[in-house]
Short mmCIF file of C-alpha atoms in Angstrom, two decimals:
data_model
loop_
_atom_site.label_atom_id
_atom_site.label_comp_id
_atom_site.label_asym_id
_atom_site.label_seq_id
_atom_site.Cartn_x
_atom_site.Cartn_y
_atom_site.Cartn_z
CA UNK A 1 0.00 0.00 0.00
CA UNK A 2 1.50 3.49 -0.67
CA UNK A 3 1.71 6.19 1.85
CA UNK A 4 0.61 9.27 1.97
CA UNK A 5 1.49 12.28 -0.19
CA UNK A 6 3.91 14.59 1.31
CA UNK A 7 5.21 12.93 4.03
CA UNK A 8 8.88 12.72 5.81
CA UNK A 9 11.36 10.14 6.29
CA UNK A 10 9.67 8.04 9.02
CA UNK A 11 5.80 8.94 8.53
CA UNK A 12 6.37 12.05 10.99
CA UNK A 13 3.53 14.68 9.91
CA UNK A 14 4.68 18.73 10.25
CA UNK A 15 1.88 20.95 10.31
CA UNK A 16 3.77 23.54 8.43
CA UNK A 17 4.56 20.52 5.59
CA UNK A 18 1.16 19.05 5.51
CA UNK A 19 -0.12 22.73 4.99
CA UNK A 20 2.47 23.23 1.96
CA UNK A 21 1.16 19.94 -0.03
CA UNK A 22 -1.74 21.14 0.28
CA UNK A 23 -1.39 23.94 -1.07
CA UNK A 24 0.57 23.17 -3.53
CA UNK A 25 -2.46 20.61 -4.53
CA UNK A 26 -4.67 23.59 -4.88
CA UNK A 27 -2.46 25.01 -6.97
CA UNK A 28 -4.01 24.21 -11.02
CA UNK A 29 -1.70 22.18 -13.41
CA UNK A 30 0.40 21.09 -10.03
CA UNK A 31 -2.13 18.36 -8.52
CA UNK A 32 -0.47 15.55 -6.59
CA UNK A 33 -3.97 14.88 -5.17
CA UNK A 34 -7.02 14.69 -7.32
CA UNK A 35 -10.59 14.77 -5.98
CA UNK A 36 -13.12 13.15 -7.93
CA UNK A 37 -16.96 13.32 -7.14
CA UNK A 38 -19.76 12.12 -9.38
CA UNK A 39 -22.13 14.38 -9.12
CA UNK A 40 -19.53 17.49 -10.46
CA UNK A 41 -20.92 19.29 -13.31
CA UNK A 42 -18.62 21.86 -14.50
CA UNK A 43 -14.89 19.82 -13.43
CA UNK A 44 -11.96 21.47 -11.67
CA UNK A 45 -8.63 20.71 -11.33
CA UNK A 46 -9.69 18.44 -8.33
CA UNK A 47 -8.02 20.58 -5.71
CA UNK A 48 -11.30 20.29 -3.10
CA UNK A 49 -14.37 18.47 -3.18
CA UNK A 50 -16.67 21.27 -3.97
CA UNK A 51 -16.41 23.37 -7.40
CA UNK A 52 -13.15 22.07 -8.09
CA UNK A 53 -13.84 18.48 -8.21
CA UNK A 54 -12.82 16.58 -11.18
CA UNK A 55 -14.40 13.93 -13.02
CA UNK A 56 -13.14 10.33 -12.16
CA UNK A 57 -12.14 9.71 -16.19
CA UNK A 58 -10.12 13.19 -16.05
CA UNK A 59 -8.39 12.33 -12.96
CA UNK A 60 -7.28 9.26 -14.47
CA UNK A 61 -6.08 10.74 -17.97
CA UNK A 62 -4.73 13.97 -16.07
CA UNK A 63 -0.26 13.27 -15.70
CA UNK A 64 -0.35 15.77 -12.87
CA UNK A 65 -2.73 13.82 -10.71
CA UNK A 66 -0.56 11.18 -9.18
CA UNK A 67 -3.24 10.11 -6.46
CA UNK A 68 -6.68 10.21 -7.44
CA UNK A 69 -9.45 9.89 -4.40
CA UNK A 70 -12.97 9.32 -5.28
CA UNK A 71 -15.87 10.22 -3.46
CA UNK A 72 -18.70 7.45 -2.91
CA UNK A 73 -21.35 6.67 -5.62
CA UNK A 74 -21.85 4.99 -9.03
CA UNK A 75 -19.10 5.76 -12.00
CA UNK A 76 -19.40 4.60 -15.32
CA UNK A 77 -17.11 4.49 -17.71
CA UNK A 78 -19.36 5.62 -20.72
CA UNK A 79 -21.71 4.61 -23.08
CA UNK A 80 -19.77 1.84 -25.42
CA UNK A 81 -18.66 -1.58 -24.92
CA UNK A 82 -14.99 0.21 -25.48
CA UNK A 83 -15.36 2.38 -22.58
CA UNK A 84 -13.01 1.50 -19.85
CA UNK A 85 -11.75 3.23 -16.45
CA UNK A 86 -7.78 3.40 -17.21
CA UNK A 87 -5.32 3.31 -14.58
CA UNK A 88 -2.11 4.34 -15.74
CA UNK A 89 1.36 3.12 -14.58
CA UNK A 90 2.39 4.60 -11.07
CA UNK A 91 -1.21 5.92 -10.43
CA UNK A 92 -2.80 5.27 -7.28
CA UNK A 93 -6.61 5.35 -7.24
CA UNK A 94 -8.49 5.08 -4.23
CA UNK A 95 -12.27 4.97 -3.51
CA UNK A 96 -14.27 5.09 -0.10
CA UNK A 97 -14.23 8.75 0.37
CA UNK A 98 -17.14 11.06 1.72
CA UNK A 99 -15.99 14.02 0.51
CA UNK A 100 -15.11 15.70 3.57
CA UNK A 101 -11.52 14.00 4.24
CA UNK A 102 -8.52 16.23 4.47
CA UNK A 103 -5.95 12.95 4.77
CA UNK A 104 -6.42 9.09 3.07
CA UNK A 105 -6.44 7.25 6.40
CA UNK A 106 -9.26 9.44 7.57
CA UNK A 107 -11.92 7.28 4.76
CA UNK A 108 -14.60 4.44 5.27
CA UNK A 109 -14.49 2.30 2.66
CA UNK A 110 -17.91 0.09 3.98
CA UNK A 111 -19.67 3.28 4.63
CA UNK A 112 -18.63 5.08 1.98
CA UNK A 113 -19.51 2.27 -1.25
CA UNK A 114 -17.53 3.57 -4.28
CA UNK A 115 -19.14 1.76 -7.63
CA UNK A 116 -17.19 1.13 -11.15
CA UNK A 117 -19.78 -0.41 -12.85
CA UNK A 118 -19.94 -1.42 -16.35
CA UNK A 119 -23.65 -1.02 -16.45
CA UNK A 120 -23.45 0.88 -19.79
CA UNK A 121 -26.81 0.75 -20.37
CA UNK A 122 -28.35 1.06 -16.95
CA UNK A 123 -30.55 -1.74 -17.84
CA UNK A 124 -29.23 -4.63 -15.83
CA UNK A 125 -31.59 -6.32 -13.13
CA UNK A 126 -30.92 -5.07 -9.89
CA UNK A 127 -33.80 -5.41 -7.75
CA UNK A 128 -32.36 -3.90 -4.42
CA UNK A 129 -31.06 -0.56 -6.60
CA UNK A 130 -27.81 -0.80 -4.79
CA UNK A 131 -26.19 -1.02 -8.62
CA UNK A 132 -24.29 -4.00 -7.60
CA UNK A 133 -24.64 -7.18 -9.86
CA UNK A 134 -24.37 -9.76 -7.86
CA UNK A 135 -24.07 -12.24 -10.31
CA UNK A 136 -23.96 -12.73 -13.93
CA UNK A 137 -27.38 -13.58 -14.12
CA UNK A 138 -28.33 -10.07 -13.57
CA UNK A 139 -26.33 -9.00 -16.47
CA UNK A 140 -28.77 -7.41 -19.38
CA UNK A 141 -28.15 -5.69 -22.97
CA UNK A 142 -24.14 -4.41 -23.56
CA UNK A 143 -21.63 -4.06 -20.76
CA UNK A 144 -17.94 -2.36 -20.54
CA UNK A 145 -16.24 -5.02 -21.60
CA UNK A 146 -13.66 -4.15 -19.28
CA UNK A 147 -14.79 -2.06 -16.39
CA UNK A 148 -11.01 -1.36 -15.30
CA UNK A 149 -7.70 -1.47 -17.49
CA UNK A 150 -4.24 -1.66 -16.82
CA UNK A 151 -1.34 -1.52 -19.29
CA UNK A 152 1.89 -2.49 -18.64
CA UNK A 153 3.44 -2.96 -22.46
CA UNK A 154 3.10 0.94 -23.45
CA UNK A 155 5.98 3.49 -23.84
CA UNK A 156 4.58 4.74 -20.55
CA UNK A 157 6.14 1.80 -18.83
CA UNK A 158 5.51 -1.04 -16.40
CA UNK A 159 2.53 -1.53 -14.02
CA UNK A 160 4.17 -2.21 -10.62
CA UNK A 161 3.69 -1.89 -7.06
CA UNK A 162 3.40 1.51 -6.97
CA UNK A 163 0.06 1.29 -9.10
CA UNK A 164 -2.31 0.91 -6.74
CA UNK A 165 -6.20 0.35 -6.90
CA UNK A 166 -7.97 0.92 -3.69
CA UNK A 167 -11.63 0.96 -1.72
CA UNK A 168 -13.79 0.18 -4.65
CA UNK A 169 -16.54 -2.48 -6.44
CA UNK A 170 -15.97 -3.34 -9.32
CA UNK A 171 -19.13 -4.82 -10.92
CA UNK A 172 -20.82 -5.65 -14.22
CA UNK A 173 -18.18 -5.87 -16.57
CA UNK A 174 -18.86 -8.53 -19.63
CA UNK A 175 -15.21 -9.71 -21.80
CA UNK A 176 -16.56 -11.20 -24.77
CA UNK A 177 -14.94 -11.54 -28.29
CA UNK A 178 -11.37 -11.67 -29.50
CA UNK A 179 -9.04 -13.98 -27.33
CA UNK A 180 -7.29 -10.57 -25.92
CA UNK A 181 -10.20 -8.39 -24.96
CA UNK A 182 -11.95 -11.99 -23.88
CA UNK A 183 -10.50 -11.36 -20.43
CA UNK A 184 -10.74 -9.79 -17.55
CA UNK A 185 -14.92 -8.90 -17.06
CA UNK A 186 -13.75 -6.48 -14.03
CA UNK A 187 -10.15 -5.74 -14.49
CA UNK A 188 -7.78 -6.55 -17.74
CA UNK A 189 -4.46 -6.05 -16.75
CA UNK A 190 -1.93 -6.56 -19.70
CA UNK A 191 2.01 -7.32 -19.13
CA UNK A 192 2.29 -9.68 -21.66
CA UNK A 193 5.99 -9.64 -23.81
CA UNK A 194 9.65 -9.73 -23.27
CA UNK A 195 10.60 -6.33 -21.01
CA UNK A 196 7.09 -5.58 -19.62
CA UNK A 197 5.04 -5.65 -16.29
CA UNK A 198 1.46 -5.31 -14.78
CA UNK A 199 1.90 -6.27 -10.74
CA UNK A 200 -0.42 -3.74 -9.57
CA UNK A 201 -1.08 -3.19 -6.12
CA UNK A 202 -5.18 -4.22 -5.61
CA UNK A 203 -6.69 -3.54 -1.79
CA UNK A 204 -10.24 -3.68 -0.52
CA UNK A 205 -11.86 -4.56 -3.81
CA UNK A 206 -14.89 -6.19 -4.46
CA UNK A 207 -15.08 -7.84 -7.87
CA UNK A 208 -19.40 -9.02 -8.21
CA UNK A 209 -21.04 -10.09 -11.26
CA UNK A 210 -18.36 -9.73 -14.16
CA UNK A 211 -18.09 -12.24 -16.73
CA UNK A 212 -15.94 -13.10 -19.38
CA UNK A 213 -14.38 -16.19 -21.76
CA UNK A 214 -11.72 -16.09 -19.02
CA UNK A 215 -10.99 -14.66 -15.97
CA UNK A 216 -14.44 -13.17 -15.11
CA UNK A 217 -13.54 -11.19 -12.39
CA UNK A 218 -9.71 -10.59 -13.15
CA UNK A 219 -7.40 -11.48 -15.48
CA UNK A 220 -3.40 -11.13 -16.01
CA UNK A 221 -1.60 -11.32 -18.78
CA UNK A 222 2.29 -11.88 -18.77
CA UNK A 223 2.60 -14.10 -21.98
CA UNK A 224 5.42 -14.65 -24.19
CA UNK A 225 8.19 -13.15 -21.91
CA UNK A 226 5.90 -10.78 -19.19
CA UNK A 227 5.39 -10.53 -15.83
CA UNK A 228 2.22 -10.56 -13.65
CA UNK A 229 2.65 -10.78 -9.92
CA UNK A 230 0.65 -8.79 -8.43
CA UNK A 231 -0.19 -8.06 -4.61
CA UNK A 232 -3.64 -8.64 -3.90
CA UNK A 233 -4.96 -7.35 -0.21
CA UNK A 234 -8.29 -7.92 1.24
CA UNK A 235 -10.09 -8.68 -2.02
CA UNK A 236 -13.18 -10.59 -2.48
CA UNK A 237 -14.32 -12.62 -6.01
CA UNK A 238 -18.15 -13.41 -6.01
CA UNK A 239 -20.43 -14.23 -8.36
CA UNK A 240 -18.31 -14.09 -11.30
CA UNK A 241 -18.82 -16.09 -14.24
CA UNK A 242 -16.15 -17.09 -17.42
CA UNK A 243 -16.94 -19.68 -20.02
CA UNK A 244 -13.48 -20.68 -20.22
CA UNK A 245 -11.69 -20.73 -17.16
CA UNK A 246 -10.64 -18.30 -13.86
CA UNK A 247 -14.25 -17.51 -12.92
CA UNK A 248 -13.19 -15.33 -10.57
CA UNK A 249 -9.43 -14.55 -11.46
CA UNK A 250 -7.21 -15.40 -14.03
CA UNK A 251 -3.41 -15.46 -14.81
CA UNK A 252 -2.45 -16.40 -17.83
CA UNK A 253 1.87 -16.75 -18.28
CA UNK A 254 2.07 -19.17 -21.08
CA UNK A 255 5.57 -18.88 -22.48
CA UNK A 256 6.08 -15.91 -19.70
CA UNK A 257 8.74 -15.21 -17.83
CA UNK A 258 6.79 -15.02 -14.41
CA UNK A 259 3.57 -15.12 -13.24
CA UNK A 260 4.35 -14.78 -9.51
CA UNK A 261 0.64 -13.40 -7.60
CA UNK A 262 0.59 -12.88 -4.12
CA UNK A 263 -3.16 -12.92 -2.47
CA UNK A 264 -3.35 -12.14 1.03
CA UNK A 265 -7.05 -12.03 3.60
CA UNK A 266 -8.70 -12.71 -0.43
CA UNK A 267 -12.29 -14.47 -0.50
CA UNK A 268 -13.50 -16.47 -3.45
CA UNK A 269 -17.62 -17.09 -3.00
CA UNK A 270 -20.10 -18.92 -5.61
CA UNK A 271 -17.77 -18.19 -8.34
CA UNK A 272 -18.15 -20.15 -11.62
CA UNK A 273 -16.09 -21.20 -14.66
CA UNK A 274 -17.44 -23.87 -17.12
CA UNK A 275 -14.07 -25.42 -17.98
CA UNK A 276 -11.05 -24.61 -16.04
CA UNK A 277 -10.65 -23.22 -11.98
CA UNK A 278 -14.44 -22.21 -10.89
CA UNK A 279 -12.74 -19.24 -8.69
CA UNK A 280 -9.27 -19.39 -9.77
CA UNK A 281 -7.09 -20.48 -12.76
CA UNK A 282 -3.22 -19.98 -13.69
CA UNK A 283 -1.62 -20.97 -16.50
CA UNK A 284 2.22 -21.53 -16.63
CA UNK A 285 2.56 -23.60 -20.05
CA UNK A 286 6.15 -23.38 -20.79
CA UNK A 287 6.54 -20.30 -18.44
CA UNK A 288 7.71 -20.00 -14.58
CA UNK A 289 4.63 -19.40 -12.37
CA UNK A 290 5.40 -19.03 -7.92
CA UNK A 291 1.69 -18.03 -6.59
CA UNK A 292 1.54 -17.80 -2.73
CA UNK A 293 -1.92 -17.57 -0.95
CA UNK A 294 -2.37 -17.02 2.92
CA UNK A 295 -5.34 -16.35 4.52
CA UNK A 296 -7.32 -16.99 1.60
CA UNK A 297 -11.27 -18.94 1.63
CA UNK A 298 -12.68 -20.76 -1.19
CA UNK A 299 -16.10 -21.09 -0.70
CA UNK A 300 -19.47 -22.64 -3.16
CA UNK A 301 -17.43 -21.92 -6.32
CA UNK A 302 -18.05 -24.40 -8.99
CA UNK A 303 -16.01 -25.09 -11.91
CA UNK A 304 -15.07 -28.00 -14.36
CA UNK A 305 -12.03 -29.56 -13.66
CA UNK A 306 -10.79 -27.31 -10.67
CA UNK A 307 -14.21 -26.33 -8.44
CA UNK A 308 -11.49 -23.79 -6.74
CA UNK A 309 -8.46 -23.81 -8.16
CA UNK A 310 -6.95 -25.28 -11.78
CA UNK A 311 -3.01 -24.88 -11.89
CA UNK A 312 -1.18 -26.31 -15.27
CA UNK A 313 2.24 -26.08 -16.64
CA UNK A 314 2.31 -28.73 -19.29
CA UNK A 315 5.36 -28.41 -19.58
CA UNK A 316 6.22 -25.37 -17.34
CA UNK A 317 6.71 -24.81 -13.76
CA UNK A 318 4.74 -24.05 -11.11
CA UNK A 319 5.38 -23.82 -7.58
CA UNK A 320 2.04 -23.04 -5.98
CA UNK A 321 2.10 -22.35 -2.33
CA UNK A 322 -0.58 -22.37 0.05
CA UNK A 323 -1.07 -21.26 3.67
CA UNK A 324 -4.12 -21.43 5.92
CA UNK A 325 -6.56 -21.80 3.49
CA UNK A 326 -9.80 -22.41 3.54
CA UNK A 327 -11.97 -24.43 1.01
CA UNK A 328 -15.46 -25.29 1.69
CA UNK A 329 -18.63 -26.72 -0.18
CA UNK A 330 -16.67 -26.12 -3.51
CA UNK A 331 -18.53 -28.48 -6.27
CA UNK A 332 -16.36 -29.77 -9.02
CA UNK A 333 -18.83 -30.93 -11.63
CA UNK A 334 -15.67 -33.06 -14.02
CA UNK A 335 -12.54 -33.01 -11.84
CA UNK A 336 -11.03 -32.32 -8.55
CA UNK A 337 -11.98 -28.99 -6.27
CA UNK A 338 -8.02 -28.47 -7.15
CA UNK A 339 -6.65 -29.65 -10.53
CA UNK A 340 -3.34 -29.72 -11.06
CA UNK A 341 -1.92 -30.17 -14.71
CA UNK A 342 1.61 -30.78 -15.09
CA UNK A 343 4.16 -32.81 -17.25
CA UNK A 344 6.01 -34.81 -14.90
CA UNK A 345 8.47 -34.94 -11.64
CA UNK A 346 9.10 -31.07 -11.01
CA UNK A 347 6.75 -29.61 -12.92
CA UNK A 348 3.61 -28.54 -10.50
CA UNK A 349 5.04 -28.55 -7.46
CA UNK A 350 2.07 -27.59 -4.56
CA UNK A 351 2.76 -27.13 -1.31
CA UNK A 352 -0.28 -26.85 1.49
CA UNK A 353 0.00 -26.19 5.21
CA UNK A 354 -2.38 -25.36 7.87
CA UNK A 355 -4.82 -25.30 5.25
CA UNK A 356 -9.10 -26.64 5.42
CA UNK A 357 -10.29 -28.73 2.36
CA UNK A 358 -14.15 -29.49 3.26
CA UNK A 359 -15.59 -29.77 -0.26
CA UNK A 360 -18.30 -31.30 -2.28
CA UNK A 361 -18.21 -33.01 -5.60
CA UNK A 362 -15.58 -35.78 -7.57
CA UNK A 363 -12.94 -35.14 -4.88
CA UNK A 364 -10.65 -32.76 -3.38
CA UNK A 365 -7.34 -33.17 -5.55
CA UNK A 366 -7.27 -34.07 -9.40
CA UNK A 367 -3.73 -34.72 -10.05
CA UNK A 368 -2.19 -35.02 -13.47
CA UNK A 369 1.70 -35.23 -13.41
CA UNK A 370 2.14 -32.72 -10.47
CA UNK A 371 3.17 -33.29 -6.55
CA UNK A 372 1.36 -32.52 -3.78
CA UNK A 373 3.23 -31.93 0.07
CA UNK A 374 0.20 -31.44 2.25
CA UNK A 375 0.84 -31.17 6.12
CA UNK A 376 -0.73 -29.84 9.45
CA UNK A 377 -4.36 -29.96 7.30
CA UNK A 378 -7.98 -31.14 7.49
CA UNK A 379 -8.92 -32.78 5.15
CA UNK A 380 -12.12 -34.29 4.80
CA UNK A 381 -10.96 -37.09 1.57
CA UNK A 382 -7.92 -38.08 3.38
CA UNK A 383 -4.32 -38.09 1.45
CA UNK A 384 -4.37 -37.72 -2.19
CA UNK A 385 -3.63 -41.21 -3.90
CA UNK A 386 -1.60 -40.10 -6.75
CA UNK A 387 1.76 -37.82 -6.62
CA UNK A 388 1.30 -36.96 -2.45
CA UNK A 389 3.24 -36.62 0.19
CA UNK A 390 1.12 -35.84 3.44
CA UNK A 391 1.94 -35.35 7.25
CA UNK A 392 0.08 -34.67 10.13
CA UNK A 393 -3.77 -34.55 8.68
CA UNK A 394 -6.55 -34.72 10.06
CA UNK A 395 -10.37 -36.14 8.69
CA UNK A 396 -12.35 -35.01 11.08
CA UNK A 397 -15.45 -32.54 10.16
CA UNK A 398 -13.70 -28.91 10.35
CA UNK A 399 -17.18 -27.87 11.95
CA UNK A 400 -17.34 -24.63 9.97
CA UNK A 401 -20.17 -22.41 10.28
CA UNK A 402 -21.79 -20.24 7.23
CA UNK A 403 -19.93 -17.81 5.39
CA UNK A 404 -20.71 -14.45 6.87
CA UNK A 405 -18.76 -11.14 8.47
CA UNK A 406 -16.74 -12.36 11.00
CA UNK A 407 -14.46 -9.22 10.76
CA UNK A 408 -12.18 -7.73 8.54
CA UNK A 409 -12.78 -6.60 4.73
CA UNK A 410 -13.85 -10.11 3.31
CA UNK A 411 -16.17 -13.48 4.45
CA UNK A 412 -15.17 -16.03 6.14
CA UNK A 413 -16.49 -19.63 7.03
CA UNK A 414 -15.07 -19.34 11.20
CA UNK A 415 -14.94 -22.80 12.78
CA UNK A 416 -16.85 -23.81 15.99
CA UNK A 417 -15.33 -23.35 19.11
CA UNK A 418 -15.19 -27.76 19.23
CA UNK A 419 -13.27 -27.51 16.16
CA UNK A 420 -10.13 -30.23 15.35
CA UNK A 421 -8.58 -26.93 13.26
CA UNK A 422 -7.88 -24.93 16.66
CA UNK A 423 -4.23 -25.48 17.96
CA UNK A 424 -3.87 -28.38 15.68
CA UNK A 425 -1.20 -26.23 12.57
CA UNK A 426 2.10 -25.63 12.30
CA UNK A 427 3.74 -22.71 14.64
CA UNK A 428 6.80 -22.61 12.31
CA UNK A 429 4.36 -21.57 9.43
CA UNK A 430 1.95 -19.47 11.34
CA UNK A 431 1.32 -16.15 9.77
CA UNK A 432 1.22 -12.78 12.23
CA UNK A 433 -2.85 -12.39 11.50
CA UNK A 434 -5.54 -14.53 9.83
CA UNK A 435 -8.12 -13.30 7.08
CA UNK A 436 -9.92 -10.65 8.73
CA UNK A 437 -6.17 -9.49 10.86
CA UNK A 438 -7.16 -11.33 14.50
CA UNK A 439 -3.47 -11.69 15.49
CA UNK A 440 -2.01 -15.45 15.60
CA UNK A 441 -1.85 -17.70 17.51
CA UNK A 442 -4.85 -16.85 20.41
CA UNK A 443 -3.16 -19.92 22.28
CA UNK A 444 -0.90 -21.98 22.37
CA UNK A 445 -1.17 -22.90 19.00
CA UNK A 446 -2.07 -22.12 15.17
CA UNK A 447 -5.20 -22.52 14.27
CA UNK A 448 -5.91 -24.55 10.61
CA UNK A 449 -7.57 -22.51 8.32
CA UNK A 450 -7.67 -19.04 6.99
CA UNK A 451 -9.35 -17.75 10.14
CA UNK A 452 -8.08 -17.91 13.89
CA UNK A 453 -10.95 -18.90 16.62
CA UNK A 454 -10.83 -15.84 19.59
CA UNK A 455 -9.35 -17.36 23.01
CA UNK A 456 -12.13 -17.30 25.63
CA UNK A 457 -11.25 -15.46 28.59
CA UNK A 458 -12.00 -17.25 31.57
CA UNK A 459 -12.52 -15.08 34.95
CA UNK A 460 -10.86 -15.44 38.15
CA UNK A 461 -14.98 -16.33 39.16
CA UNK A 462 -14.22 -19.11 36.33
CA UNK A 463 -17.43 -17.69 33.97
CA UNK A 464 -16.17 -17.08 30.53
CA UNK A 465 -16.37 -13.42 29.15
#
C-alpha cells in the first residue's frame, strides 16, 4: 500500500509541511492529489471536493494527478462496450471517500460504497437498486467489456507496485470476443511480452457479477516473456462467471517469464467457470509461475475440472504455495476442487500447510503429473492417492459455520469453538494475523484454516467473558 502524499522520512507529519502539499495541490496544473466526485458538473482541477472536483475519467487521464481519491457513488465508464476506467502506470486510485476528508487514512471504505460499474446501459436487473450485480445472471443488454484497465506494455512503462487500486466495487463488466479483450470482465491487466510488467497493487476490492471467456472477475496477462505478480490485499471474487476458465481470477503466463501473484485475507464465493478453476485459474505452459496464498477462503465456487483452483504447466513450472486456506462446499462438476496439470516430476510442485479442504463433488485433488506436500491440514478425503506426500492430517469434520462477516474486509467460514482446526497447525508456518487481521496464535497454537478462533477469557470467578 502506498503512503501518503507529502510525508517525511519516518511517517512524521509537520503541520507547516502538511499545509504546503496542500497547497501546492490547490495550486491548477500542479495536482499531486485529485478529488473526484460524481455528481460534479462543471470539473476542476480536483483541488477540493466542492467546485473544483474533477471527473473520475479526467483524474485518471490527467499526468499531474498522481493520487486520485474518489468520493462514494456509481461511476461509469461511458456509453460503449470500449469504454473502460484506465489506470495508468504509477497511479494510485483510491475509492471510499465522503468528501469531507482532508488525509487518506481518515476514509470508510464500507460506509462510503464507491461503484465502477460497467452497467453501460443502466438496464441490468438489480432489484435492491444498490447497482451492484451480484451475479452474472443479472447481467442485461451491452456491458464495458472491461470495467477497469491496466497496461503495462506501453511506452509509458511497467505496471508495478506503486500502481495501486484501492476501496472500490468493481461490478458488471462482460469480456466477450477476441481472445485478448476476452479477459478480464472487471479488471484486464496486460504485461504480456519480453521487457514488460502489470503487478499492480489491488486492496479492498470487491469484484461481483463480471463475466468473461476467461478470468471473469480478473485477469493477467504476462505471456510470451511478461510478468504478472501482483499483490492482492483484502479482495473478495463473487459471483463471477467465465466460459473458459478463472471464474473469478485469471493469470495467464504461457511462455512468460513469471507469473508470480501474491493474495493475502482474499475471499473467493459462488464463483463459476465452465471449464477450467471455478474461482481461480493460472496458466504456466512453458513459463515459470510461484503463486503464494495465505489467509485466503474458497467457498461454493463451482467449476469444471478445478471447483477452486486449476493450476497447469504442461510443460512449465509451477510452484504453488498455500497457507491457511480455507476451502469449503466447492462443487467440481468433471474433476477435482483443485486440478493440477503438469508434465512430470518437477513440474507442479504444490505445497499446502495449515490449510481446510471441506468440499463437495468428484474429490478434493485431481492430479495429473504434479506433486502434492500437504501437512498440518484437514482434510475431509484423506491423502491424495496419486503424486502426495502428506503429514500430520486430520479427517475429522472442520465444523465450519456459514460464510458471513466475522471481521475484517472479506467473508469467512469461522470454525466452531469444538473444532479439530484450533491449535492443531504448524507454529513454524503461522502467519502474524488470519483473514480478517485477529493476530495469531490466540493460544498456544495455530489454528488450521484461513481464520483464527478468539481465546475465551476465563474469569478469576471461572465464567467465561
Amino acid at each position: 500500500m502506498m503512503t501518503d502524499t507529502c510525508q517525511l522520512p519516518g511517517h512524521r507529519r509537520i503541520g507547516v509541511l502538511l499545509w504546503l502539499c496542500l497547497s501546492a495541490v490547490a495550486a491548477p496544473g500542479s495536482a499531486a492529489i485529485c478529488r473526484v466526485t460524481a455528481d460534479t458538473l462543471t470539473p476542476g482541477n480536483g483541488s477540493n471536493w466542492d467546485a473544483a472536483a474533477m471527473t473520475l475519467k479526467t483524474a485518471l487521464d490527467t499526468p499531474a494527478c498522481t493520487e486520485v481519491w474518489v468520493k462514494a457513488g456509481l461511476y461509469v465508464p461511458g456509453g460503449s462496450p470500449e469504454d473502460t476506467f484506465n489506470v495508468r502506470p504509477g497511479l494510485a486510485v483510491y475509492g471510499g471517500f465522503a468528501g469531507t476528508e482532508l488525509e487518506r487514512q481518515q476514509r470508510n471504505v464500507a460506509a462510503n460504497v464507491t461503484i465502477l460499474s460497467g452497467d453501460i446501459g443502466a438496464d441490468d436487473e438489480n432489484e435492491d437498486r444498490n447497482h451492484i450485480a451480484e451475479s452474472t445472471l443479472m447481467l442485461r443488454g451491452e456491458n464495458s467489456t472491461h470495467v477497469v484497465r491496466m497496461n503495462g506494455t506501453t511506452a509509458a512503462g511497467p505496471v508495478q507496485r506503486d500502481t495501486v487500486l484501492d476501496g472500490f466495487v468493481i461490478t458488471a463488466g462482460a469480456a466477450y470476443g477476441a481472445e485478448a479483450s476476452a479477459a478480464g470482465g472487471g479488471l484486464l491487466c496486460e504485461g504480456s511480452g519480453t521487457g514488460h510488467d502489470c503487478s499492480p497493487t489491488l486492496g479492498q476490492l470487491d469484484f461481483a457479477g463480471n463475466a468473461a471467456g476467461a478470468g471473469g472477475g480478473a485477469a493477467f496477462l504476462a505471456l510470451n516473456g511478461g510478468v504478472a505478480s501482483p499483490l492482492l490485499s483484502e479482495v473478495s471474487f463473487r459471483g463471477n462467471e467465465a466460459s473458459n476458465g478463472g471464474g473469478g481470477l485469471f493469470f495467464d503466463g504461457t511462455d512468460g517469464h513469471e507469473t508470480d501473484p501474491e493474495l493475502v485475507a482474499v475471499g473467493f464465493y459462488d464463483n463459476y467457470a465452465q471449464l477450467y478453476g471455478g474461482a481461480l485459474r493460472i496458466d504456466s505452459v512453458n513459463g515459470d509461475a510461484h503463486p503464494r496464498l495465505r489467509n485466503v477462503t474458497f467457498s461454493s465456487n463451482t467449476g469444471g475440472a478445478g471447483a477452486a483452483i486449476a493450476i497447469r504447466a504442461n510443460p512449465g513450472i509451477a510452484t504453488p504455495n498455500l497457507n491457511n486456506v480455507t476451502f469449503a462446499d466447492n462443487n467440481a462438476m468433471g474433476a477435482g476442487v483443485i486440478y493440477l496439470e503438469g508434465d512430470g516430476y518437477g513440474h507442479v510442485q504444490m505445497t499446502i500447510g495449515n490449510s481446510i479442504l471441506h468440499d463437495v463433488g468428484n474429490g478434493e485433488f485431481y492430479n495429473v503429473g504434479g506433486e502434492v506436500y500437504l501437512g498440518y491440514s484437514i482434510v475431509t478425503g484423506g491423502c491424495p492417492a496419486t503424486g502426495s506426500l502428506c503429514w500430520n492430517l486430520v479427517t475429522a469434520d472442520p465444523q465450519l459455520g456459514p460464510l458471513a462477516w466475522n471481521g475484517g474486509s472479506t467473508r469467512t467460514r469461522l470454525p466452531a469453538t469444538t473444532s479439530p482446526a484450533i491449535d492443531a497447525g504448524d507454529n513454524g508456518h503461522c502467519p502474524a494475523f488470519d483473514q480478517r487481521g485477529i493476530a495469531r496464535p490466540q493460544r498456544g497454537g495455530c489454528d488450521i484454516g484461513a481464520v483464527e478462533v478468539l481465546a475465551e477469557i476465563i474469569f478469576a470467578n471461572g465464567f467465561e467473558g
